[in-house]
PDB file of C-alpha atoms in Angstrom:
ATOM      1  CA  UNK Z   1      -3.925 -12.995 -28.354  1.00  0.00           C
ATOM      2  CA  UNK Z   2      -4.373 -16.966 -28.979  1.00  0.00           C
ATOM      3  CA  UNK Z   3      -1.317 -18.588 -29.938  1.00  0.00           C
ATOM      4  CA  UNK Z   4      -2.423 -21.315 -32.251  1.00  0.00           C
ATOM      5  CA  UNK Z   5       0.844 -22.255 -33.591  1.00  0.00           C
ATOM      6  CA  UNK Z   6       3.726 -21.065 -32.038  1.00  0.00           C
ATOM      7  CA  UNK Z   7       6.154 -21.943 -35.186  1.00  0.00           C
ATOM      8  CA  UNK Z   8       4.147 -20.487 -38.121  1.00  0.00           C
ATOM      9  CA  UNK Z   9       5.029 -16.619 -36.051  1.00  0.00           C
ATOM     10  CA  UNK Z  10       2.362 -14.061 -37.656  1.00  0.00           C
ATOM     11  CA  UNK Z  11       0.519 -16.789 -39.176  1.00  0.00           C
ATOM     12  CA  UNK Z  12      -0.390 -18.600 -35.701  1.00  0.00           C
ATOM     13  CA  UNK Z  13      -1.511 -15.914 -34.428  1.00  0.00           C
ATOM     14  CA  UNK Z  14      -5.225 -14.701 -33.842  1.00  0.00           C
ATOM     15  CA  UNK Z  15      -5.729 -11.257 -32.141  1.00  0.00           C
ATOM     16  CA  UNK Z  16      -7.922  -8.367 -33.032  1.00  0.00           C
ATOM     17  CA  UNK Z  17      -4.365  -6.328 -31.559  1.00  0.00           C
ATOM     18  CA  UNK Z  18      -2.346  -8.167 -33.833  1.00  0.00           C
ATOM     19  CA  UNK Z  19      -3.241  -5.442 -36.774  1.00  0.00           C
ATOM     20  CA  UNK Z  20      -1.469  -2.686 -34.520  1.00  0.00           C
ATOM     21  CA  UNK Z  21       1.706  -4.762 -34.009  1.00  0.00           C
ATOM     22  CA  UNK Z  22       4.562  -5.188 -36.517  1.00  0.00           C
ATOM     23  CA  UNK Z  23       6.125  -9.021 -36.103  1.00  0.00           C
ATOM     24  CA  UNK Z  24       9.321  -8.123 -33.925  1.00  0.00           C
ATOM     25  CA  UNK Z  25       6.799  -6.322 -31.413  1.00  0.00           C
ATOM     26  CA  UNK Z  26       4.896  -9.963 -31.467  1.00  0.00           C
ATOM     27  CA  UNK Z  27       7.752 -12.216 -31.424  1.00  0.00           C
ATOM     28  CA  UNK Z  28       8.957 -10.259 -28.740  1.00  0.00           C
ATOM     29  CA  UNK Z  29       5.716 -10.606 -26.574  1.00  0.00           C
ATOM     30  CA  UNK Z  30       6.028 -14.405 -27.566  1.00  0.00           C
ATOM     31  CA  UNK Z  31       9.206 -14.909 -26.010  1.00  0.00           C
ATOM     32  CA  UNK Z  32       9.042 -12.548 -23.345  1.00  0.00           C
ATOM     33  CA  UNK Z  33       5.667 -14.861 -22.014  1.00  0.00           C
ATOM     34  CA  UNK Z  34       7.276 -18.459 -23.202  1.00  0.00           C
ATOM     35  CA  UNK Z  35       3.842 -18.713 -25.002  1.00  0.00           C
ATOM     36  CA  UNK Z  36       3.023 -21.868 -26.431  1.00  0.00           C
ATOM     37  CA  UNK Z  37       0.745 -23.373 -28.790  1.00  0.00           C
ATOM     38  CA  UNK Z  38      -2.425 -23.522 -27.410  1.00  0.00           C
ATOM     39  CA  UNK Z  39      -2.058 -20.669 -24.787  1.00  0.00           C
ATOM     40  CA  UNK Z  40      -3.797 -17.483 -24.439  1.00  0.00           C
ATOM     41  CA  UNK Z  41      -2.056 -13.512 -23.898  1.00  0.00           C
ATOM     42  CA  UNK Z  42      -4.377 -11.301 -21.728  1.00  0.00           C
ATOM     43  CA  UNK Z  43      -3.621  -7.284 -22.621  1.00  0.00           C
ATOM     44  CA  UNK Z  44      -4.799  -4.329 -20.649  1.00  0.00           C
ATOM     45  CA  UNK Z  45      -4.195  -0.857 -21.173  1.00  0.00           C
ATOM     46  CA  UNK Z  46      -4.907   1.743 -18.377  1.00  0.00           C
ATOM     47  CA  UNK Z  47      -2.668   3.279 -15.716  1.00  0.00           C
ATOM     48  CA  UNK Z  48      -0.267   0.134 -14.219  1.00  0.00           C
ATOM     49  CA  UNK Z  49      -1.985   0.217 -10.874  1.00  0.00           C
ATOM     50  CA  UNK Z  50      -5.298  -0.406 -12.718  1.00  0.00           C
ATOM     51  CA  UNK Z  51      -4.173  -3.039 -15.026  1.00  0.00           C
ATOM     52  CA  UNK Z  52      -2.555  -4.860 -12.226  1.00  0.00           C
ATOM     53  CA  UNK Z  53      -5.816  -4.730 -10.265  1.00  0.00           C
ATOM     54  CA  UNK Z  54      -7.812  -6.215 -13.395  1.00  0.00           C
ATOM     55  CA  UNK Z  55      -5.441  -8.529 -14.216  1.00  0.00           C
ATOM     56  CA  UNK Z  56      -5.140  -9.795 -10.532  1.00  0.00           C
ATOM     57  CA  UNK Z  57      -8.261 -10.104 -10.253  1.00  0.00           C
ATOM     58  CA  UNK Z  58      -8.996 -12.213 -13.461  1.00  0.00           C
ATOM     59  CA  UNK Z  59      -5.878 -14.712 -12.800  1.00  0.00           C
ATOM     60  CA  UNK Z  60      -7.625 -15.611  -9.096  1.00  0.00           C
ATOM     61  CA  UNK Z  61     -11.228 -15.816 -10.678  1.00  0.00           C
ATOM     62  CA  UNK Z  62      -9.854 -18.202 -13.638  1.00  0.00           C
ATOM     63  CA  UNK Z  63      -7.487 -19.874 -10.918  1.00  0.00           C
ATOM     64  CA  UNK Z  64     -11.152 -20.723  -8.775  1.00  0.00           C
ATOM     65  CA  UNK Z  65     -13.317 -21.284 -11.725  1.00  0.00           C
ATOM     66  CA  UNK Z  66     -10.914 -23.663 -13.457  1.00  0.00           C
ATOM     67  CA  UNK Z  67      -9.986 -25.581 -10.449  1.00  0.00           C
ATOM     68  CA  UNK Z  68      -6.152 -24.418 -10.470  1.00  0.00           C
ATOM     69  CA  UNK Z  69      -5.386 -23.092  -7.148  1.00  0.00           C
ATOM     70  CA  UNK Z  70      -5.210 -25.786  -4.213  1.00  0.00           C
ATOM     71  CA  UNK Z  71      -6.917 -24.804  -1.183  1.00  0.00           C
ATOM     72  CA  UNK Z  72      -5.785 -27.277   0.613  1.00  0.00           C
ATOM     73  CA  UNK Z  73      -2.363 -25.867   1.202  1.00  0.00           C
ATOM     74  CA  UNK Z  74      -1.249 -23.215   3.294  1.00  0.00           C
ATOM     75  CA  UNK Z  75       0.939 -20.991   1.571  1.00  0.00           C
ATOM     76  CA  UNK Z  76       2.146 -17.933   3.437  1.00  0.00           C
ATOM     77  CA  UNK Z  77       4.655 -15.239   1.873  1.00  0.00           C
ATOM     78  CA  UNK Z  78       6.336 -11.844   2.777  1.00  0.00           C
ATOM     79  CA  UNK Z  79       5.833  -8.815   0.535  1.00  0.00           C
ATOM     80  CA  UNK Z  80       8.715  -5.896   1.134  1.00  0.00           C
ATOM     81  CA  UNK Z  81      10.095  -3.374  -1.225  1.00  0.00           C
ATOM     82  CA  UNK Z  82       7.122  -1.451  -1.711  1.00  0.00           C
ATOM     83  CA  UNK Z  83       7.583   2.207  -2.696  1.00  0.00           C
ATOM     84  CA  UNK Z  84       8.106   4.860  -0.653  1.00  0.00           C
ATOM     85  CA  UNK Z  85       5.785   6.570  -2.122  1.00  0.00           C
ATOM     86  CA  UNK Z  86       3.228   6.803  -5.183  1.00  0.00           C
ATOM     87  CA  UNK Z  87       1.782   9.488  -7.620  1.00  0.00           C
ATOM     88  CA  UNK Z  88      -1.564  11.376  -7.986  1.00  0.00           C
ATOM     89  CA  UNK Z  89      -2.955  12.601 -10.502  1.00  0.00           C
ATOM     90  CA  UNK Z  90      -1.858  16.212  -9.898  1.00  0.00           C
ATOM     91  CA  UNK Z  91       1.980  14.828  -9.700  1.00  0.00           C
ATOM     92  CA  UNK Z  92       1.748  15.080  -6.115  1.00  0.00           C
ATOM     93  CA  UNK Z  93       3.730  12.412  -4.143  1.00  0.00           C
ATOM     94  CA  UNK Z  94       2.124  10.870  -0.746  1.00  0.00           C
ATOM     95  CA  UNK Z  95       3.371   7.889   1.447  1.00  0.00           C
ATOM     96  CA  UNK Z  96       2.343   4.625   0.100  1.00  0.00           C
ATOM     97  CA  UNK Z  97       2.110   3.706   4.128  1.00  0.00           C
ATOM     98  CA  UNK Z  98       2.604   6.068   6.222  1.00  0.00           C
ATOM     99  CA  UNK Z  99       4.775   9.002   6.530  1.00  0.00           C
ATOM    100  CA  UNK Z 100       6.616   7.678   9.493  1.00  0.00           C
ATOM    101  CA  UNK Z 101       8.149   4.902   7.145  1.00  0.00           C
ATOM    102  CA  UNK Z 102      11.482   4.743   6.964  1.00  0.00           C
ATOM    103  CA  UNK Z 103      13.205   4.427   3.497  1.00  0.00           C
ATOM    104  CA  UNK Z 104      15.301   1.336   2.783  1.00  0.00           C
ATOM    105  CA  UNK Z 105      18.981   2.323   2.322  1.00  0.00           C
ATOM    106  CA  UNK Z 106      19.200   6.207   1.716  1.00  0.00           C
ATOM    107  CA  UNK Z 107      19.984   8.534   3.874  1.00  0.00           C
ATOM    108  CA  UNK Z 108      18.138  11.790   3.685  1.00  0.00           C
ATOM    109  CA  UNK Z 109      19.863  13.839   0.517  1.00  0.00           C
ATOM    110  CA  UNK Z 110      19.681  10.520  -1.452  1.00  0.00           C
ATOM    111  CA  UNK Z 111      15.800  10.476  -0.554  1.00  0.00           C
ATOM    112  CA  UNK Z 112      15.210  14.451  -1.638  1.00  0.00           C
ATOM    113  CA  UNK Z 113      17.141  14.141  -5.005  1.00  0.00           C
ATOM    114  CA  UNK Z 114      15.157  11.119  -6.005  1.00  0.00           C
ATOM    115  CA  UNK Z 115      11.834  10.407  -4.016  1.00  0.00           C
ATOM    116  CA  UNK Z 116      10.206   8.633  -6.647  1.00  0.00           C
ATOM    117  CA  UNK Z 117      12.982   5.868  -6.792  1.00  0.00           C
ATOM    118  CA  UNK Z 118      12.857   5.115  -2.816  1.00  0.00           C
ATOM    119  CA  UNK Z 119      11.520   1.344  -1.339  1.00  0.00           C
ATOM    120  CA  UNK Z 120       9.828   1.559   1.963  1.00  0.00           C
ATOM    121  CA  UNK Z 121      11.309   0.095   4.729  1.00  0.00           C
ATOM    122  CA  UNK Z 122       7.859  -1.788   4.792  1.00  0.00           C
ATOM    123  CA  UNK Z 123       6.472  -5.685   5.124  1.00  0.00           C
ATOM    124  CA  UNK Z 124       3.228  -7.512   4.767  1.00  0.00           C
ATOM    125  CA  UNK Z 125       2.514 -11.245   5.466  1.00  0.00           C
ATOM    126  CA  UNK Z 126       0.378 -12.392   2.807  1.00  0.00           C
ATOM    127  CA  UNK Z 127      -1.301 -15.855   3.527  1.00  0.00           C
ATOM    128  CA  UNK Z 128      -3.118 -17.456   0.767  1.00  0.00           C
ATOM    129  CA  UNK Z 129      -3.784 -14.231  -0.711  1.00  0.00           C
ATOM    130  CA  UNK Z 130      -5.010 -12.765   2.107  1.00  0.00           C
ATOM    131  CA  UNK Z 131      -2.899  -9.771   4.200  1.00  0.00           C
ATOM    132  CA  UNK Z 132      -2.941 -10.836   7.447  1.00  0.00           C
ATOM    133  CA  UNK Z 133      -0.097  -9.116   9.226  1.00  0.00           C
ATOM    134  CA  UNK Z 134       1.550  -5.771   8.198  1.00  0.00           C
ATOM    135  CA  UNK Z 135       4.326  -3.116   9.374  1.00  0.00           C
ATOM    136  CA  UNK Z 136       6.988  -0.908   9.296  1.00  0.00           C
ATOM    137  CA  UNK Z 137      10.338  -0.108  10.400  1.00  0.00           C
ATOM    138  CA  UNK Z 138       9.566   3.326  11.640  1.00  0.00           C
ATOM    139  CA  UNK Z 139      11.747   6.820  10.694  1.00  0.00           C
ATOM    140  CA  UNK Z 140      14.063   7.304  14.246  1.00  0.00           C
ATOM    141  CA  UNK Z 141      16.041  10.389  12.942  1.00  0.00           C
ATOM    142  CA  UNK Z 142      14.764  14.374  12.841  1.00  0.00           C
ATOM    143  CA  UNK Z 143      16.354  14.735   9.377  1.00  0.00           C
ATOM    144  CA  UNK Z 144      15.046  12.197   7.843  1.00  0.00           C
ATOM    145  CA  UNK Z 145      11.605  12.500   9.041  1.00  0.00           C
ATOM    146  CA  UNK Z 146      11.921  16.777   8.001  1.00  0.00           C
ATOM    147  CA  UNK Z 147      12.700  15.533   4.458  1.00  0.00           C
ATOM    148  CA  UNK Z 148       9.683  13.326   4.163  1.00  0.00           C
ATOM    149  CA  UNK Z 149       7.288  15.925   5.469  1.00  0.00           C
ATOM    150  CA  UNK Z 150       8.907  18.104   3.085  1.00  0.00           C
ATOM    151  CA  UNK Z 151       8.137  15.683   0.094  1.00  0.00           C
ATOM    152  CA  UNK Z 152       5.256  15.203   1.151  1.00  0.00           C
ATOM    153  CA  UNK Z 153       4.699  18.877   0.550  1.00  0.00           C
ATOM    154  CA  UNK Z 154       4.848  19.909   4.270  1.00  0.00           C
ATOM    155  CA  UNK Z 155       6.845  23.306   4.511  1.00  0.00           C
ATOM    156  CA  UNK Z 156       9.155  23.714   7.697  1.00  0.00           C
ATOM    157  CA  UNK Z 157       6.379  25.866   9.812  1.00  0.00           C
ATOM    158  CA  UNK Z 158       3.643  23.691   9.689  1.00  0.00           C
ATOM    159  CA  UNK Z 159       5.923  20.592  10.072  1.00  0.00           C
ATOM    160  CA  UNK Z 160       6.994  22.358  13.543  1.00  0.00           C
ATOM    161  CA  UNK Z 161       3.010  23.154  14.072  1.00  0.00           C
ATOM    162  CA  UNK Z 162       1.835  19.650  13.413  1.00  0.00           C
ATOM    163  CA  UNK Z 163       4.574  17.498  14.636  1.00  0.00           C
ATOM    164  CA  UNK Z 164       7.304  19.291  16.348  1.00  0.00           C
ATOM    165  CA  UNK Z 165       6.710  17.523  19.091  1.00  0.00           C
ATOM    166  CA  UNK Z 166       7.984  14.735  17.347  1.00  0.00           C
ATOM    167  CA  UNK Z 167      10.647  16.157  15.342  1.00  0.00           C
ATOM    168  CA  UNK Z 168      12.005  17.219  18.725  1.00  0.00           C
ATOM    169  CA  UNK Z 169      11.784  13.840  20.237  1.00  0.00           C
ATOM    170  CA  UNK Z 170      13.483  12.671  17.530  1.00  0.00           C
ATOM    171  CA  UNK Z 171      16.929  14.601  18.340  1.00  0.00           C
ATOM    172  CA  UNK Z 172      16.894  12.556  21.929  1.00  0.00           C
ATOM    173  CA  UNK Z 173      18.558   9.852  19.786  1.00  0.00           C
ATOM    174  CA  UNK Z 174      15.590   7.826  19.372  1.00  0.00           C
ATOM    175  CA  UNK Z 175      16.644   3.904  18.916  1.00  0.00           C
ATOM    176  CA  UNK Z 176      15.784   1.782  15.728  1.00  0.00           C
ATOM    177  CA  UNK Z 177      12.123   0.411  16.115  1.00  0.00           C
ATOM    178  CA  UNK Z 178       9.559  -1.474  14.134  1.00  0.00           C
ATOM    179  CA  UNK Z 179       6.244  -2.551  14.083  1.00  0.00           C
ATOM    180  CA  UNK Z 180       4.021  -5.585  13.150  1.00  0.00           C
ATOM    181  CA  UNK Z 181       0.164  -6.065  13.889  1.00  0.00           C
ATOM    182  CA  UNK Z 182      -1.362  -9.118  12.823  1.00  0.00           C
ATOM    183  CA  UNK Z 183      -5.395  -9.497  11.588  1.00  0.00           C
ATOM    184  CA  UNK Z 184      -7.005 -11.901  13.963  1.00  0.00           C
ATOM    185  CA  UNK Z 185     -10.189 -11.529  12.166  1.00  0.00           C
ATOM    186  CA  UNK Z 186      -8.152 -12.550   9.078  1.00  0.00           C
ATOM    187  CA  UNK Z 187      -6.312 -15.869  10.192  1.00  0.00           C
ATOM    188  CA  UNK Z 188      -9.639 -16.885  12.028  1.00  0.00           C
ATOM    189  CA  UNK Z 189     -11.614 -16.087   8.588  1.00  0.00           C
ATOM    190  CA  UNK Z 190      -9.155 -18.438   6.354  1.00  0.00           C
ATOM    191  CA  UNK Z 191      -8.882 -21.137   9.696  1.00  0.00           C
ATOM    192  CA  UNK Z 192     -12.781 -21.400   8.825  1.00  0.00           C
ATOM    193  CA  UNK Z 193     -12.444 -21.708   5.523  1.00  0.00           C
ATOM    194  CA  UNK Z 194     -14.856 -19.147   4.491  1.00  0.00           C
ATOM    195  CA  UNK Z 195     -14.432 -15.821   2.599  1.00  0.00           C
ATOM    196  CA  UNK Z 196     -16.407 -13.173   4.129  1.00  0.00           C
ATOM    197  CA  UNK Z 197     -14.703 -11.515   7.109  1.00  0.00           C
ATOM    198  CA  UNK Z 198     -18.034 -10.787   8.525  1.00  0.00           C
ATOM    199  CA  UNK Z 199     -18.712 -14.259   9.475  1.00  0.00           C
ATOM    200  CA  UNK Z 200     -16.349 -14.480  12.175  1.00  0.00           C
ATOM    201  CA  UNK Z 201     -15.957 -10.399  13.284  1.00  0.00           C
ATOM    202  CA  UNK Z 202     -17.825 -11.075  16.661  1.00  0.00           C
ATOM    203  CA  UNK Z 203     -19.273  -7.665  16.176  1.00  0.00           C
ATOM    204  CA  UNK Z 204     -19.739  -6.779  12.329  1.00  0.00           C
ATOM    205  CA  UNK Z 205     -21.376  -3.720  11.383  1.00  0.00           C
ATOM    206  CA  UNK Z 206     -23.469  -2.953   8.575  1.00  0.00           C
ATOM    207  CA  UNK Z 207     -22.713  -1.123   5.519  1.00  0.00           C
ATOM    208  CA  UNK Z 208     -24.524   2.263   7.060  1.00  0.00           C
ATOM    209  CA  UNK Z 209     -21.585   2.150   9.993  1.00  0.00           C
ATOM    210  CA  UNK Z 210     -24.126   0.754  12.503  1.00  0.00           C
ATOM    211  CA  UNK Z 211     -24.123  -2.192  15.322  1.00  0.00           C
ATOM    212  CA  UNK Z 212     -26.853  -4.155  15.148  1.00  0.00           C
ATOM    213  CA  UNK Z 213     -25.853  -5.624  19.167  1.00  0.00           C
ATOM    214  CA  UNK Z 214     -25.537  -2.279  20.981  1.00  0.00           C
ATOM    215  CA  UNK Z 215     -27.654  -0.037  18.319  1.00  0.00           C
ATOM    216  CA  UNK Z 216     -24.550   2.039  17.544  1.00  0.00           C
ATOM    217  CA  UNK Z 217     -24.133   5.393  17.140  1.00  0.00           C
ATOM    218  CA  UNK Z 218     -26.746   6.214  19.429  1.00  0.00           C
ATOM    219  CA  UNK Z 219     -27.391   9.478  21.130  1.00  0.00           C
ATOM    220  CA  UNK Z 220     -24.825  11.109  22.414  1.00  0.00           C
ATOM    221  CA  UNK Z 221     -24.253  12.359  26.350  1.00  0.00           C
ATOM    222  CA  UNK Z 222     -25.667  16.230  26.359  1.00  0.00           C
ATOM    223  CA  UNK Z 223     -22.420  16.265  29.000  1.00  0.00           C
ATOM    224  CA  UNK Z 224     -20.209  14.743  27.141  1.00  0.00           C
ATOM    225  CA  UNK Z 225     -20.980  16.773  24.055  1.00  0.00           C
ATOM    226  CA  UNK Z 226     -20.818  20.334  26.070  1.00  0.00           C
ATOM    227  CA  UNK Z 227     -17.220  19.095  28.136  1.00  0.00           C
ATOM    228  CA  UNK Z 228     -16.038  18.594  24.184  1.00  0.00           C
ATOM    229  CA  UNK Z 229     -17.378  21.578  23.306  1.00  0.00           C
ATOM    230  CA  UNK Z 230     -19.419  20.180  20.287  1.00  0.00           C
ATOM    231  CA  UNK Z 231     -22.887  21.306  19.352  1.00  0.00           C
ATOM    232  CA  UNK Z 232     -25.681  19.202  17.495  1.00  0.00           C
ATOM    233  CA  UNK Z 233     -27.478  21.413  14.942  1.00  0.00           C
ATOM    234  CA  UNK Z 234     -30.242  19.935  13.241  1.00  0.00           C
ATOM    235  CA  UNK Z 235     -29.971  19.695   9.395  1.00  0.00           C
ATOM    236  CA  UNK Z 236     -31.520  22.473   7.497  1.00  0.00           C
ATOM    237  CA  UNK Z 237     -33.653  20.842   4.720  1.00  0.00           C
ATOM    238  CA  UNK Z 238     -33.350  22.376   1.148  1.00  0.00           C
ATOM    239  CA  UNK Z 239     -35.702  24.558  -0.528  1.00  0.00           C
ATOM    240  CA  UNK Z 240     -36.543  24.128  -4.385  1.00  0.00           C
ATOM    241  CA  UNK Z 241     -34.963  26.881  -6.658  1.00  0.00           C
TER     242      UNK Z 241
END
């Protein structure tokens, strides 16, 4: 939508989307963006995680083609409140991290009566764009943790045959504790000043999963493979119908 003059309303407008709007719907998109004369509205219409992708994407190509964004700065930021969790398809819910994430400020019954409302106890350090450090304040109580396996569609028995170890570990009164790994490969990448991670992994692979230094995966140990109990079968090749 090109705003070409901001105080003639439906007349300043050019759109080929403009047809399918009534005016209040426009003005409203006007003054929701602060549009301007001169300035350009981008629309997409998909599911939000794809339009934010697109969109994303577009604002940091036009910010690189058009000269906008400074490299020359540093400018590091933390991003919390994600959601606890996030929708399939299917309607099925599944962590957004990981299911040892502890929700931020509900206690168990508050989770189970409204999952899809929950924030993750969760934090990445963002540095120019770039996620270079990540975490979690883990889940440190058995009831919690039982009602996240159980959102997660994890009935009571194979909760106790997956991870009752842990569940029982958990009624020990297991302290608060958090985690926080940093990329290495990351801050180095940016500290050169290039964009391709590969340039300063000292060990990159290639896109088939294989090390060009030590010819990884090679054959494996006969030994090894018969004190793991795993056979190699050769492939059987396909006949023609």
């Amino acid at each position: 939508m090109k705003v070409n003059d901001r105080a003639a309303g439906m007349e300043g407008i050019q759109s080929p989307v403009a047809k399918f709007l009534n005016e209040d719907v426009i003005n409203g998109i006007l003054e929701r963006t602060n549009a301007e004369s001169g300035d350009i509205i981008l629309f997409g219409a998909d599911k939000a995680n794809t339009v934010a992708e697109a969109m994303g994407a577009l604002r940091l190509k036009l910010g690189k083609d058009l000269e906008l964004t400074d490299e020359s700065k540093w400018a590091p930021l933390w991003v919390v409140d994600f959601p606890m969790f996030e929708e399939d398809d299917e309607g099925n819910l599944h962590a957004m991290h990981h299911p040892f994430t502890s929700p931020l400020g509900m206690t168990a019954e508050e989770l189970k009566a409204n999952p899809a409302a929950a924030n993750s106890n969760a934090y990445d350090m963002v540095l120019n764009g770039y996620e270079v450090g990540g975490g979690s304040v883990r889940i440190h109580n058995a009831e919690m943790q039982a009602a996240v396996f159980e959102i997660l569609g994890i009935d009571a028995e194979e909760q106790r045959e997956k991870f009752g170890f842990l569940l029982d570990a958990l009624k020990f009164g297991t302290p608060p504790h958090a985690g926080l790994a940093f990329g290495l490969d990351r801050l180095v990448m940016l500290l050169c000043g290039t964009e391709n991670i590969r340039d300063v992994i000292a060990f990159p692979k290639t896109t088939a999963a294989a090390c060009l230094l030590t010819d990884a995966p090679s054959a494996a140990n006969p030994a090894a493979l018969e004190e793991l109990a795993i056979a190699v079968t050769a492939a059987k090749e396909k006949k023609d119908a």
